[in-house]
Amino acid sequence: MKYNLHTHTVRCFHAQGSDEEYVLAAIKSGYKELGFSDHCPYIFPDEYVSHMRMAPDSAEDYVSSIRYLGEKYRSDIDIKVGFEMEWYPALIEKQREFLKTLDIDYLILGQHFTENEYEEASIYVGSKTFSNKVIDKYISQLLDGAKSGLFTYVCHPDVINYIGAKRIYDKKIGDMLTELKALDLPIEYNFLGYSENRWYPNDRFWRLAKEVGNDVVIGMDAHEPELLKADDLRNKMIAHLTDDLGITPLEKVKIIKPKF
């Protein structure tokens, strides 16, 4: 089944296109299931404003819009609504209370920062680093989120841009993948990164995932509707994943309804 649970909207300030344009693009391209998972609003301290995620007061409109489209196009496609969310330990209790008020289907775990985003010590994990402390913090924070039971899968788990010793990377990432497999939590092969030739998806990471035997999902990470229509490139990516890396992605994702 052709599916995608990783779709953004203009509310995150770095995507484009209307909600309905994403739905129409997915239908045209033969998707049977489309999940919206825009960057989750967080209840930050008053002085901090994030410019890469929707504001909390946009959340109800977001959910209402996606639910409306789900009803409008229910004969053509199954539409879900959720969020891509980091695990910020200092804020998680307030976050749970906030998310309780919203009618969402799922969360995916996307850890872009260490610590808590608004803190001076926080580090964007896509920045190149030799630091073992940074990769250790990324892994421990991601695994804390994974163990919470809130998430359906981990998106772009190879976003950590560690350029230190290969043996250290292999050991640390291998242990992380082993824990994710024990938790039965799938990991995402990310189309946006592939399409833009970013540092991820990282073949070294995915060869380790093949050895461990993690379940793998395809996530388009669509920030514009046209990305959902890029079938030739998507097929090329899947061929690389299956033929070159020996990984067969899941045909269906089991959606986990978060319990707050």
mmCIF file with all atom_site columns, C-alpha atoms in Angstrom, residues 20-21 53 71 74 79 81 85 88 105 125 144 152 164 182 204 226 231 240:
data_model
loop_
_atom_site.group_PDB
_atom_site.id
_atom_site.type_symbol
_atom_site.label_atom_id
_atom_site.label_alt_id
_atom_site.label_comp_id
_atom_site.label_asym_id
_atom_site.label_entity_id
_atom_site.label_seq_id
_atom_site.pdbx_PDB_ins_code
_atom_site.Cartn_x
_atom_site.Cartn_y
_atom_site.Cartn_z
_atom_site.occupancy
_atom_site.B_iso_or_equiv
_atom_site.pdbx_formal_charge
_atom_site.auth_seq_id
_atom_site.auth_comp_id
_atom_site.auth_asym_id
_atom_site.auth_atom_id
_atom_site.pdbx_PDB_model_num
ATOM 1  C CA . GLU A 1 20  ? -5.986  20.491 0.286  1.00 0.00 ? 20  GLU A CA 1
ATOM 2  C CA . GLU A 1 21  ? -3.206  20.710 -2.307 1.00 0.00 ? 21  GLU A CA 1
ATOM 3  C CA . ARG A 1 53  ? 7.036   24.976 14.167 1.00 0.00 ? 53  ARG A CA 1
ATOM 4  C CA . GLU A 1 71  ? -14.290 13.653 5.502  1.00 0.00 ? 71  GLU A CA 1
ATOM 5  C CA . ARG A 1 74  ? -12.877 9.779  2.469  1.00 0.00 ? 74  ARG A CA 1
ATOM 6  C CA . ILE A 1 79  ? -6.326  10.881 6.005  1.00 0.00 ? 79  ILE A CA 1
ATOM 7  C CA . VAL A 1 81  ? -3.663  13.916 11.599 1.00 0.00 ? 81  VAL A CA 1
ATOM 8  C CA . MET A 1 85  ? 7.538   16.113 17.870 1.00 0.00 ? 85  MET A CA 1
ATOM 9  C CA . TYR A 1 88  ? 12.168  17.826 25.430 1.00 0.00 ? 88  TYR A CA 1
ATOM 10 C CA . ASP A 1 105 ? -4.226  10.108 15.639 1.00 0.00 ? 105 ASP A CA 1
ATOM 11 C CA . VAL A 1 125 ? 22.002  17.771 15.580 1.00 0.00 ? 125 VAL A CA 1
ATOM 12 C CA . ASP A 1 144 ? 13.814  8.402  26.204 1.00 0.00 ? 144 ASP A CA 1
ATOM 13 C CA . THR A 1 152 ? 4.314   5.573  15.964 1.00 0.00 ? 152 THR A CA 1
ATOM 14 C CA . GLY A 1 164 ? 33.975  11.294 14.219 1.00 0.00 ? 164 GLY A CA 1
ATOM 15 C CA . ALA A 1 182 ? 13.507  -4.188 21.105 1.00 0.00 ? 182 ALA A CA 1
ATOM 16 C CA . ARG A 1 204 ? 26.426  3.652  6.818  1.00 0.00 ? 204 ARG A CA 1
ATOM 17 C CA . GLU A 1 226 ? 4.812   18.503 -5.496 1.00 0.00 ? 226 GLU A CA 1
ATOM 18 C CA . ASP A 1 231 ? 7.157   9.115  -8.125 1.00 0.00 ? 231 ASP A CA 1
ATOM 19 C CA . HIS A 1 240 ? 18.362  1.770  -3.633 1.00 0.00 ? 240 HIS A CA 1
#
